[in-house]
Amino acid sequence: MTSLRTLILQSCRIDGQIPTTQVGFFNLKNLEFLDLSSNTLSNNILQTIRTMPSLKTLWLQNCSLNGQLPTTQGLCDLNHLQELYMYDNDLIGFLPPCLANMTSLQRLYLSSNHLKIPMSLSPLYNLSKLKSFYGSGNEICAEEDDHNLTPKFQLESLSLSNGGQNTRAFPKFLYHQFSLQSLDLTNFQIKGEFPNWLIENNTYLKRLSLENCSLSGPFLLPKSSHVNLSFLSISMNHFQGQIPSEIRAHLPGLEVLLMSDNGFNGSIPSSLGNMSLMYELDLSNNSLQGQIPGWIGNMSSLEFLDLSRNNLSGPLPPRFNTSSKLRVVYLSRNKLQGPIAMAFYDSSEIFALDLSHNDLTGRIPEWIGRLSNLRFLLLSYNNLEGEIPIRLCRLDQLTVIDLSHNYLSGNILSWMISTHPFPFQYNSHDSMFSSQQSFEFTTKNVSLPYKGSIIQYLIGIDFSCNNFTGNIPPEIGNLSKIKALNLSHNSLTGPIPPTFWNLKEIESLDLSYNKLDGEIPPRLTELFSLEVFSVAHNNLSGKTPARVAQFATFDESCYKDNPFLCGEPLPKICAAVMPPSSTPTSTNNEDHGGFMNMEVFYVTFWVAYIMVLLVIGAVLYINPYWRRAWFHFIEKHTHVRVNYTFLSAR
């Protein structure tokens, strides 16, 4: 096929290299586009590729290439190559000088290797047509820039993220760049103030990420009014002071603003309310004060809002967002007060709502049952009371619910929580939202932050530290995909549902500090994923589960303070079971490990108590002598006068 121009062999399980003896590959003189990504290739693949003089685009992403860049195999001989994608390999060493010979190169992607890239990008200075360079995930080597050299390229996109831990300043060649549209220096240890000159020099700049760059001082906006910035991330720095009130005037086209993990204080500037294009706002983990402004409802495009870990106080706005586009809301770890009221009544698209660690009061509102897309509901560590609204059972998409550490009461509803991991479903901006998703959930007795795509596999219920009563619904045993279930520190009664043996993927099960009775279902030993288990501080009886599989790792603390429970690892040894020839009178006790059934004990105790009282009353009524002796005894020990005249008359 000598006229072939495009050849895609992506993910074809090619192992090693394409043999140079294949005459067909030597005849591909007109091939312009070649994609061999996601195969297992050796560096010698270039010996074949170098015979393709017309090649303009070459994809070798995720090909298990190792060692130094394969210059000796012919990489630098591809003089007409315009786009080279070699990221996600195991390449090492410095950028070879011969790259300067690839004068047609426009896009060079070397991210996620083990290369040593000079901060000045000096090996690339002669590539006048170079528009994009991605070197993130490599080691960016600090060096003294040559002040006499100015790069010939004018980059449009540059990424050196996650590799500049040893740097101390901005690369000097950036001062000569005036066409940047996207710049990512995440985790680049720059220090100093916010680089307004970058925005002013590059009027077409749309994406700027300076996350975790050790920047400090006040956040000063660029003076230029011709700024097209739509994405700005300055999270995890040391900025202080107030967020500039004129932010809308200087950055009118901003769609994403990420300013978390800094030292910003004061109130949320009102100018943000007029930024109609903004769909993501993250101001979390600062020292912001005051109330959540009601004008947030005017941000008609807002989909993601994170104001958690601040000092915000007061009530929630009466109508949080009237655009109905709001999907993710994180307001945890503030000082919010009052009822939830109707705050999110109009936000029907919400699938993540975190109001935990506040001082909210009142009941869980019924209208939450209208949020049909809700997947994460976190209301823990508040002062909520009353029963769980029955309408919450309509939330068939729910995968994580945390109502712990409140004052909720009543019965636990027969929750039908979604049992299948779900993909993140967004109308737009998927990759950004999936990386920003984050919340805390307690599992395996540890509160951990869950972030990114791992969230889609988390399914859990935490109703601990409330006042719930009644039996545990056996329907919970149908949640075969659940990872964590915590019902501890309540007043639940009845047995542990035998259906719990169906929880095949559960990793943490805590039923401690309740009033559960009966035996522990023996088939729980079939829960092979279980790592944390506790039924301590209940009224359970019978024998502990067999010490097999993971149950052999659970110690005494998992069962303690159950007075009628016996067997390892408890010190109390169960009574031996008698053989069938034993007398019938001992059979019932032997079946329960040598302990009396509690229901029988209570019934016989009260019957005997009432019988004793009736006998004493009858004796005193029939025999006057004992009657007088009884009352004399009472008078002697209680010093109470009794009218004996009335008694003698009888």
XYZ file of C-alpha atoms in Angstrom:
650
model
C 0.000 0.000 0.000
C 2.501 2.563 -1.191
C -0.048 5.385 -1.103
C -0.989 4.803 2.555
C -0.959 8.056 4.553
C -2.522 7.054 7.890
C -1.820 3.881 9.885
C -3.244 3.262 13.372
C -2.124 0.155 15.269
C -3.051 1.362 18.742
C -3.537 -1.330 21.440
C -2.844 -4.195 19.057
C -0.729 -6.245 21.490
C 2.387 -5.792 19.391
C 5.307 -7.128 21.405
C 8.890 -6.103 20.659
C 9.163 -4.316 17.337
C 7.890 -4.331 13.797
C 10.456 -6.443 11.955
C 12.586 -4.469 9.543
C 12.436 -7.470 7.204
C 8.807 -6.671 6.510
C 9.179 -5.205 3.043
C 5.793 -3.534 3.298
C 6.967 -1.141 6.006
C 9.949 -0.060 3.920
C 7.531 0.904 1.148
C 5.457 3.310 3.293
C 7.186 6.316 1.791
C 4.026 8.461 1.839
C 2.912 7.652 5.391
C 2.180 10.869 7.316
C 0.386 9.624 10.462
C 1.486 6.591 12.522
C -0.014 5.572 15.868
C 1.575 2.643 17.737
C 0.394 3.685 21.211
C -0.338 1.209 23.995
C 1.809 -1.602 22.643
C 4.964 -3.158 24.090
C 7.770 -1.909 21.886
C 11.543 -1.630 22.060
C 13.572 1.447 21.186
C 14.635 -0.261 17.941
C 11.209 0.542 16.554
C 12.779 3.784 15.321
C 14.999 1.815 12.912
C 11.836 0.967 11.030
C 10.147 4.353 11.465
C 13.170 6.271 10.166
C 12.486 4.796 6.721
C 9.257 6.841 6.499
C 10.458 10.198 5.179
C 7.009 11.797 4.924
C 6.003 11.121 8.532
C 4.493 14.182 10.228
C 2.738 12.743 13.294
C 4.090 9.906 15.458
C 2.333 8.451 18.501
C 4.439 6.227 20.794
C 2.521 6.861 23.994
C 2.541 4.083 26.638
C 4.784 1.762 24.639
C 7.091 0.636 27.467
C 10.016 2.434 25.856
C 12.957 2.681 28.247
C 16.459 4.026 28.404
C 17.454 7.288 26.759
C 15.590 8.908 23.929
C 16.316 6.680 20.895
C 18.409 9.195 18.979
C 20.907 6.605 17.761
C 18.044 4.599 16.315
C 16.998 7.466 14.083
C 14.647 9.714 16.094
C 16.436 12.915 15.059
C 16.411 11.819 11.382
C 12.672 12.495 11.133
C 13.181 15.973 9.704
C 9.572 16.437 8.590
C 8.036 15.344 11.891
C 5.641 17.967 13.274
C 4.071 16.142 16.224
C 5.787 13.636 18.541
C 3.936 11.998 21.437
C 6.128 9.805 23.682
C 4.562 10.319 27.103
C 3.826 7.541 29.624
C 7.037 5.585 29.008
C 10.190 4.897 31.047
C 12.642 7.130 29.227
C 15.612 8.495 31.195
C 18.473 10.938 30.761
C 18.736 14.473 29.400
C 17.150 15.877 26.257
C 19.603 15.124 23.431
C 21.087 18.103 21.546
C 20.095 16.577 18.224
C 16.472 17.517 18.912
C 17.479 20.942 17.596
C 17.708 19.328 14.124
C 13.984 18.520 14.097
C 13.175 21.999 12.817
C 9.644 21.111 11.700
C 8.574 20.017 15.197
C 5.502 21.856 16.493
C 4.260 19.667 19.346
C 6.485 17.625 21.671
C 4.882 15.568 24.455
C 7.304 13.835 26.841
C 5.237 13.844 30.045
C 5.344 11.049 32.638
C 8.821 9.697 31.962
C 12.017 9.897 34.031
C 13.806 12.487 31.948
C 15.942 15.352 33.206
C 14.700 18.506 31.505
C 16.654 21.747 31.929
C 14.474 24.553 33.224
C 15.648 26.781 30.384
C 14.561 24.261 27.700
C 17.860 25.165 26.006
C 17.994 22.012 23.788
C 14.792 23.264 22.140
C 15.802 26.905 21.585
C 16.293 26.509 17.794
C 12.877 24.931 17.184
C 11.252 28.058 15.836
C 8.010 26.288 14.938
C 7.528 24.694 18.372
C 4.100 25.594 19.787
C 3.502 23.025 22.543
C 5.817 21.310 24.990
C 4.591 18.970 27.729
C 7.287 17.778 30.127
C 5.235 17.272 33.287
C 6.060 14.341 35.535
C 9.795 14.508 34.791
C 12.633 16.111 36.740
C 12.990 19.801 35.940
C 16.618 20.720 36.565
C 17.417 24.179 37.865
C 20.228 25.947 36.019
C 21.519 29.375 35.196
C 19.867 30.658 32.047
C 22.118 32.046 29.326
C 21.189 35.757 29.238
C 22.633 36.082 25.712
C 20.246 33.533 24.232
C 16.601 34.076 23.452
C 14.526 31.103 22.329
C 13.314 31.152 18.759
C 10.015 29.560 19.687
C 6.833 31.272 20.818
C 4.936 28.628 22.788
C 1.167 28.420 22.947
C 1.000 25.697 25.614
C 3.587 24.662 28.197
C 3.408 22.147 31.040
C 6.286 21.524 33.453
C 4.109 20.416 36.376
C 5.058 17.901 39.065
C 8.766 18.079 38.448
C 10.081 21.427 39.607
C 10.611 20.671 43.292
C 14.245 21.838 43.100
C 13.593 25.103 41.308
C 13.491 28.510 42.968
C 12.158 30.917 40.352
C 10.249 31.195 37.104
C 12.103 29.951 34.023
C 13.646 33.081 32.499
C 12.622 32.187 28.969
C 9.018 32.837 30.025
C 9.785 36.556 30.047
C 10.208 36.265 26.252
C 6.941 34.424 25.637
C 3.988 36.446 24.354
C 1.676 33.863 22.758
C 0.953 31.498 25.651
C -2.588 30.207 25.860
C -2.032 27.504 28.510
C 0.635 27.351 31.227
C 0.867 24.685 33.940
C 3.617 24.991 36.560
C 1.878 22.985 39.304
C 4.272 21.941 42.110
C 6.957 24.222 40.654
C 8.751 25.729 43.678
C 8.827 29.303 42.463
C 8.258 31.435 45.576
C 7.592 35.156 45.422
C 4.461 37.068 44.467
C 1.773 36.380 41.910
C 3.265 36.884 38.385
C 1.005 39.537 36.904
C 3.530 40.046 34.127
C 2.699 36.589 32.777
C -0.924 37.564 32.211
C -0.089 41.028 30.905
C 2.529 39.713 28.452
C 0.295 36.931 27.143
C -3.010 38.528 26.305
C -4.327 35.262 24.825
C -3.628 33.274 27.997
C -6.700 31.235 28.942
C -5.411 28.597 31.373
C -2.952 29.313 34.190
C -2.154 26.783 36.906
C 0.270 27.835 39.662
C -0.899 25.334 42.252
C 1.489 24.571 45.132
C 4.217 26.945 43.937
C 5.066 28.516 47.335
C 3.751 31.894 46.155
C 2.960 34.398 48.913
C 1.851 37.924 49.655
C -1.413 39.514 48.534
C -3.171 38.327 45.409
C -2.748 41.306 43.076
C -4.741 41.349 39.877
C -3.239 42.380 36.529
C -3.854 45.997 35.566
C -4.585 45.164 31.947
C -8.248 45.052 30.988
C -7.562 42.830 27.949
C -7.321 39.544 29.835
C -8.918 36.411 28.382
C -8.168 34.119 31.334
C -10.891 31.483 31.772
C -9.079 29.054 34.129
C -7.019 30.134 37.144
C -5.663 27.830 39.846
C -3.555 29.259 42.695
C -4.489 26.678 45.328
C -2.040 25.435 47.981
C 0.089 28.579 48.178
C 0.628 31.153 50.921
C -1.447 34.072 49.690
C -2.926 36.289 52.391
C -5.311 39.181 52.717
C -8.705 39.564 51.143
C -9.819 38.285 47.779
C -9.812 41.395 45.536
C -13.272 42.884 45.154
C -12.489 43.980 41.585
C -11.865 40.400 40.422
C -14.758 40.523 37.958
C -13.575 43.753 36.370
C -10.109 42.359 35.694
C -11.032 38.732 34.910
C -14.509 38.967 33.346
C -14.287 35.703 31.374
C -13.279 33.490 34.295
C -14.998 30.094 34.253
C -12.914 28.200 36.835
C -11.403 29.813 39.944
C -9.457 27.584 42.362
C -8.041 29.416 45.420
C -8.161 26.748 48.121
C -5.551 26.120 50.832
C -4.277 29.656 51.227
C -4.597 32.296 53.940
C -7.354 34.456 52.453
C -9.565 36.185 55.021
C -12.448 38.617 55.080
C -15.749 38.030 53.339
C -16.484 36.540 49.930
C -16.401 39.469 47.461
C -19.793 40.376 46.063
C -18.373 40.847 42.561
C -18.224 37.058 42.189
C -22.005 37.047 42.065
C -21.944 38.737 38.665
C -19.602 36.217 37.028
C -22.226 34.495 34.946
C -19.733 32.267 33.083
C -18.167 30.684 36.174
C -19.062 27.030 36.609
C -16.461 26.034 39.241
C -15.513 27.963 42.401
C -13.226 26.548 45.102
C -12.373 28.799 48.072
C -11.970 25.977 50.588
C -9.503 25.781 53.467
C -8.974 29.508 53.981
C -10.021 31.857 56.785
C -13.033 33.443 55.114
C -15.626 34.906 57.470
C -19.164 36.221 57.441
C -22.254 34.643 55.943
C -22.629 32.808 52.681
C -23.956 35.598 50.467
C -27.382 35.226 48.949
C -26.124 36.480 45.580
C -24.508 33.090 44.966
C -27.897 32.219 43.527
C -27.173 34.721 40.731
C -24.245 32.654 39.405
C -26.357 31.068 36.719
C -23.650 28.728 35.372
C -22.321 27.497 38.722
C -22.019 23.707 38.940
C -19.254 23.117 41.500
C -18.986 25.075 44.779
C -16.539 24.364 47.602
C -16.511 26.723 50.600
C -15.551 24.080 53.153
C -12.992 24.545 55.949
C -13.506 28.261 56.527
C -15.050 30.336 59.330
C -18.323 31.073 57.583
C -21.255 31.468 59.964
C -24.932 32.309 60.036
C -27.782 30.572 58.218
C -27.784 29.055 54.778
C -29.190 31.333 52.057
C -32.936 30.785 51.596
C -32.481 29.901 47.919
C -28.957 28.735 47.233
C -29.036 28.523 43.473
C -31.924 29.239 41.184
C -30.217 28.096 37.980
C -30.754 24.384 38.775
C -27.268 23.648 37.383
C -25.618 23.200 40.764
C -24.204 19.679 41.055
C -21.576 19.628 43.807
C -21.809 21.595 47.083
C -19.197 21.337 49.861
C -19.866 23.544 52.911
C -18.407 21.306 55.628
C -16.294 22.424 58.599
C -17.703 25.914 58.976
C -19.887 27.456 61.674
C -23.173 27.463 59.798
C -26.261 27.613 61.992
C -30.006 27.237 61.810
C -32.137 24.840 59.784
C -31.403 23.548 56.303
C -34.812 24.972 55.365
C -35.319 25.403 51.596
C -31.697 26.185 50.705
C -31.335 23.641 47.888
C -34.987 23.153 47.000
C -34.438 24.384 43.433
C -31.156 22.541 42.865
C -32.584 19.355 41.420
C -29.320 18.364 39.694
C -27.243 18.093 42.885
C -25.470 14.755 43.290
C -23.031 15.686 46.098
C -24.147 17.642 49.191
C -21.770 17.964 52.160
C -22.975 20.057 55.120
C -21.094 18.105 57.791
C -19.224 19.574 60.777
C -21.437 22.625 61.302
C -24.044 23.692 63.875
C -27.158 23.084 61.784
C -30.340 22.359 63.720
C -33.886 21.181 63.090
C -35.028 18.239 61.034
C -33.781 16.794 57.780
C -36.145 18.430 55.283
C -38.553 16.318 53.263
C -37.622 18.036 49.996
C -34.210 16.305 49.942
C -36.182 13.340 48.629
C -36.743 15.409 45.448
C -33.021 15.391 44.612
C -33.304 12.344 42.392
C -29.660 12.538 41.243
C -28.204 12.688 44.754
C -25.360 10.216 45.254
C -23.503 11.628 48.269
C -25.328 13.051 51.309
C -23.156 14.046 54.278
C -24.867 15.726 57.257
C -22.694 14.395 60.098
C -21.526 16.349 63.150
C -24.489 18.714 63.377
C -27.396 19.085 65.797
C -30.117 17.631 63.607
C -33.020 15.858 65.314
C -36.204 13.982 64.550
C -36.730 11.006 62.291
C -35.323 10.313 58.846
C -37.886 11.528 56.287
C -39.591 8.654 54.532
C -39.079 10.442 51.195
C -35.364 9.824 51.381
C -36.150 6.256 50.385
C -36.797 7.615 46.896
C -33.103 8.405 46.455
C -32.291 5.277 44.499
C -29.003 6.763 43.214
C -27.595 7.269 46.713
C -24.263 5.543 47.325
C -22.878 7.336 50.409
C -24.974 8.668 53.299
C -23.455 9.933 56.550
C -25.858 11.113 59.272
C -23.558 10.322 62.193
C -23.086 12.430 65.336
C -26.519 14.048 65.422
C -29.615 13.601 67.603
C -31.720 11.674 65.091
C -34.237 9.168 66.420
C -36.835 6.663 65.308
C -36.333 3.574 63.216
C -33.752 3.101 60.494
C -35.548 3.016 57.181
C -35.204 0.098 54.823
C -32.612 1.874 52.731
C -32.327 0.781 49.140
C -28.942 2.298 48.418
C -27.593 1.864 44.906
C -25.560 -1.314 44.745
C -23.548 -0.682 41.591
C -20.521 1.580 41.109
C -21.439 4.444 38.821
C -19.453 6.448 36.285
C -19.118 10.163 36.818
C -21.855 11.686 34.740
C -21.502 15.342 33.854
C -22.797 17.315 30.965
C -19.427 19.020 30.625
C -16.047 19.576 32.222
C -15.802 15.893 33.211
C -12.074 15.632 33.823
C -11.921 18.741 35.992
C -14.816 17.724 38.232
C -13.533 14.181 38.708
C -10.215 15.509 40.018
C -11.821 18.118 42.300
C -14.334 15.739 43.904
C -13.435 15.250 47.561
C -15.118 14.527 50.885
C -14.432 12.817 54.210
C -15.971 9.512 55.206
C -15.194 7.279 58.160
C -14.400 3.696 57.313
C -12.297 1.140 59.193
C -12.491 3.460 62.235
C -10.527 6.163 60.417
C -11.863 9.351 58.851
C -10.208 9.703 55.470
C -10.548 12.127 52.559
C -11.730 10.461 49.379
C -10.821 12.280 46.187
C -10.951 11.753 42.465
C -12.167 8.695 40.613
C -11.916 6.414 43.692
C -15.137 8.023 44.936
C -17.161 6.201 42.312
C -16.381 2.867 44.018
C -17.249 3.971 47.571
C -20.610 2.782 48.903
C -21.265 3.298 52.598
C -23.731 4.102 55.404
C -22.826 5.822 58.666
C -25.684 6.341 61.161
C -23.485 6.125 64.258
C -23.814 8.272 67.390
C -27.535 9.007 67.183
C -30.657 7.859 69.056
C -32.023 5.328 66.584
C -34.174 2.530 68.004
C -35.869 -0.607 66.748
C -34.488 -3.478 64.726
C -31.864 -3.331 61.987
C -33.742 -3.650 58.678
C -32.857 -6.992 57.075
C -33.041 -5.261 53.657
C -29.609 -3.773 54.335
C -28.293 -7.268 53.677
C -29.220 -6.772 50.006
C -26.505 -4.121 49.560
C -23.990 -6.572 48.157
C -21.571 -3.832 47.000
C -21.444 -1.827 50.238
C -17.944 -1.186 51.621
C -18.697 0.329 55.043
C -21.636 0.099 57.467
C -21.545 1.872 60.835
C -24.622 1.712 63.117
C -22.718 1.998 66.402
C -23.647 4.113 69.449
C -27.417 3.920 69.071
C -30.191 2.025 70.893
C -30.915 -0.598 68.284
C -32.497 -3.841 69.480
C -33.224 -7.269 68.123
C -30.863 -9.670 66.372
C -28.175 -9.070 63.782
C -29.974 -9.816 60.492
C -28.871 -13.148 59.014
C -28.982 -11.434 55.593
C -25.700 -9.667 56.437
C -23.783 -12.633 55.076
C -24.720 -11.269 51.609
C -22.505 -8.188 52.119
C -19.719 -9.824 50.150
C -17.650 -6.673 49.554
C -17.984 -5.059 52.983
C -14.697 -3.991 54.551
C -15.897 -2.313 57.757
C -18.887 -3.391 59.894
C -19.486 -1.662 63.251
C -22.594 -2.537 65.323
C -21.085 -1.780 68.739
C -22.719 0.130 71.609
C -26.328 -0.909 70.956
C -28.800 -3.286 72.622
C -28.653 -6.092 70.103
C -29.433 -9.584 71.322
C -29.479 -13.120 70.022
C -26.594 -14.936 68.408
C -24.065 -13.638 65.913
C -24.971 -15.167 62.522
C -22.312 -17.845 61.905
C -22.262 -17.204 58.144
C -20.621 -13.806 58.702
C -17.368 -15.734 58.399
C -18.073 -15.784 54.654
C -17.408 -12.006 54.437
C -13.860 -12.397 53.188
C -13.317 -8.659 52.518
C -14.044 -7.700 56.112
C -11.138 -5.903 57.813
C -12.852 -4.089 60.707
C -15.597 -5.772 62.754
C -17.134 -4.848 66.113
C -20.242 -5.981 67.996
C -18.919 -4.928 71.421
C -21.178 -3.501 74.149
C -24.427 -5.279 73.267
C -26.539 -8.091 74.785
C -25.488 -10.791 72.351
C -25.424 -14.390 73.477
C -24.191 -17.758 72.300
C -20.853 -18.533 70.735
C -18.580 -16.191 68.809
C -18.072 -16.928 65.096
C -15.542 -19.569 64.152
C -11.937 -18.400 64.132
C -11.470 -18.868 60.399
C -10.280 -16.618 57.557
C -10.355 -12.940 58.512
C -12.297 -13.643 61.733
C -9.104 -15.182 63.112
C -7.666 -11.629 63.194
C -10.427 -10.049 65.329
C -9.418 -9.763 68.979
C -11.337 -9.584 72.255
C -12.162 -5.884 71.857
C -14.443 -6.733 68.938
C -16.774 -8.751 71.225
C -16.271 -7.365 74.742
C -19.075 -6.384 77.136
C -21.591 -8.915 75.841
C -22.288 -10.736 79.154
C -23.823 -13.839 77.550
C -21.297 -14.231 74.728
C -18.607 -16.890 74.972
C -15.849 -18.480 72.962
C -12.552 -17.294 71.547
C -11.128 -14.696 71.655
C -13.153 -13.955 74.808
C -11.837 -15.382 78.093
C -15.252 -16.922 78.832
C -15.307 -20.546 77.691
C -18.552 -21.995 76.397
C -19.936 -25.000 78.297
C -19.339 -28.290 76.506
C -22.306 -29.681 74.604
C -23.597 -32.884 76.208
C -24.052 -36.024 74.107
C -27.557 -37.080 73.000
C -27.878 -39.515 75.965
C -27.951 -36.632 78.431
C -31.084 -35.924 80.444
C -33.718 -33.824 78.704
C -33.547 -31.132 81.404
C -30.129 -29.964 80.230
C -30.799 -29.908 76.510
C -32.117 -26.349 76.213
C -29.202 -24.794 78.076
C -26.615 -26.795 76.150
C -27.959 -25.565 72.834
C -27.129 -21.998 73.895
C -23.610 -22.573 75.079
C -24.585 -23.215 78.749
C -26.444 -19.926 79.338
C -30.138 -19.417 80.071
C -32.283 -17.714 77.469
C -32.837 -14.124 78.626
C -36.554 -14.061 77.742
C -37.189 -17.179 79.830
C -35.159 -15.696 82.672
C -37.191 -12.456 82.746
C -40.561 -14.255 82.591
C -39.738 -16.727 85.377
C -38.273 -13.967 87.568
C -41.385 -11.793 87.426
C -43.754 -14.762 87.892
C -41.849 -15.858 91.016
C -41.763 -12.286 92.334
C -45.531 -11.848 91.987
C -46.192 -15.249 93.567
C -44.115 -14.353 96.628
C -46.053 -11.111 97.092
C -49.395 -12.921 96.822
C -48.342 -15.557 99.397
C -47.189 -12.910 101.875
C -50.450 -10.991 101.432
C -52.558 -14.124 101.961
C -50.679 -15.093 105.149
C -51.093 -11.640 106.661
C -54.793 -11.584 105.824
C -55.561 -15.024 107.324
C -53.378 -14.980 110.490
C -53.984 -11.951 112.841
C -50.886 -12.787 114.899
C -48.493 -12.601 111.960
C -50.335 -9.538 110.699
C -49.702 -7.675 113.973
C -46.099 -8.908 114.058
C -45.551 -7.655 110.485
C -46.817 -4.157 111.174
C -44.879 -4.027 114.426
C -41.755 -4.854 112.416
C -42.557 -2.079 109.931
C -43.174 0.433 112.739
C -39.935 -0.489 114.476
C -37.732 0.009 111.373
C -39.462 2.941 109.638
C -40.795 4.939 112.642
C -44.174 5.325 111.048
C -47.318 5.297 113.230
C -50.005 2.860 112.316
C -53.585 3.001 113.489
C -53.817 -0.398 115.342
C -57.357 0.408 116.528
C -58.610 0.231 112.985
C -56.751 -3.038 112.382
C -58.065 -4.664 115.608
C -61.604 -3.735 114.704
C -61.196 -5.700 111.498
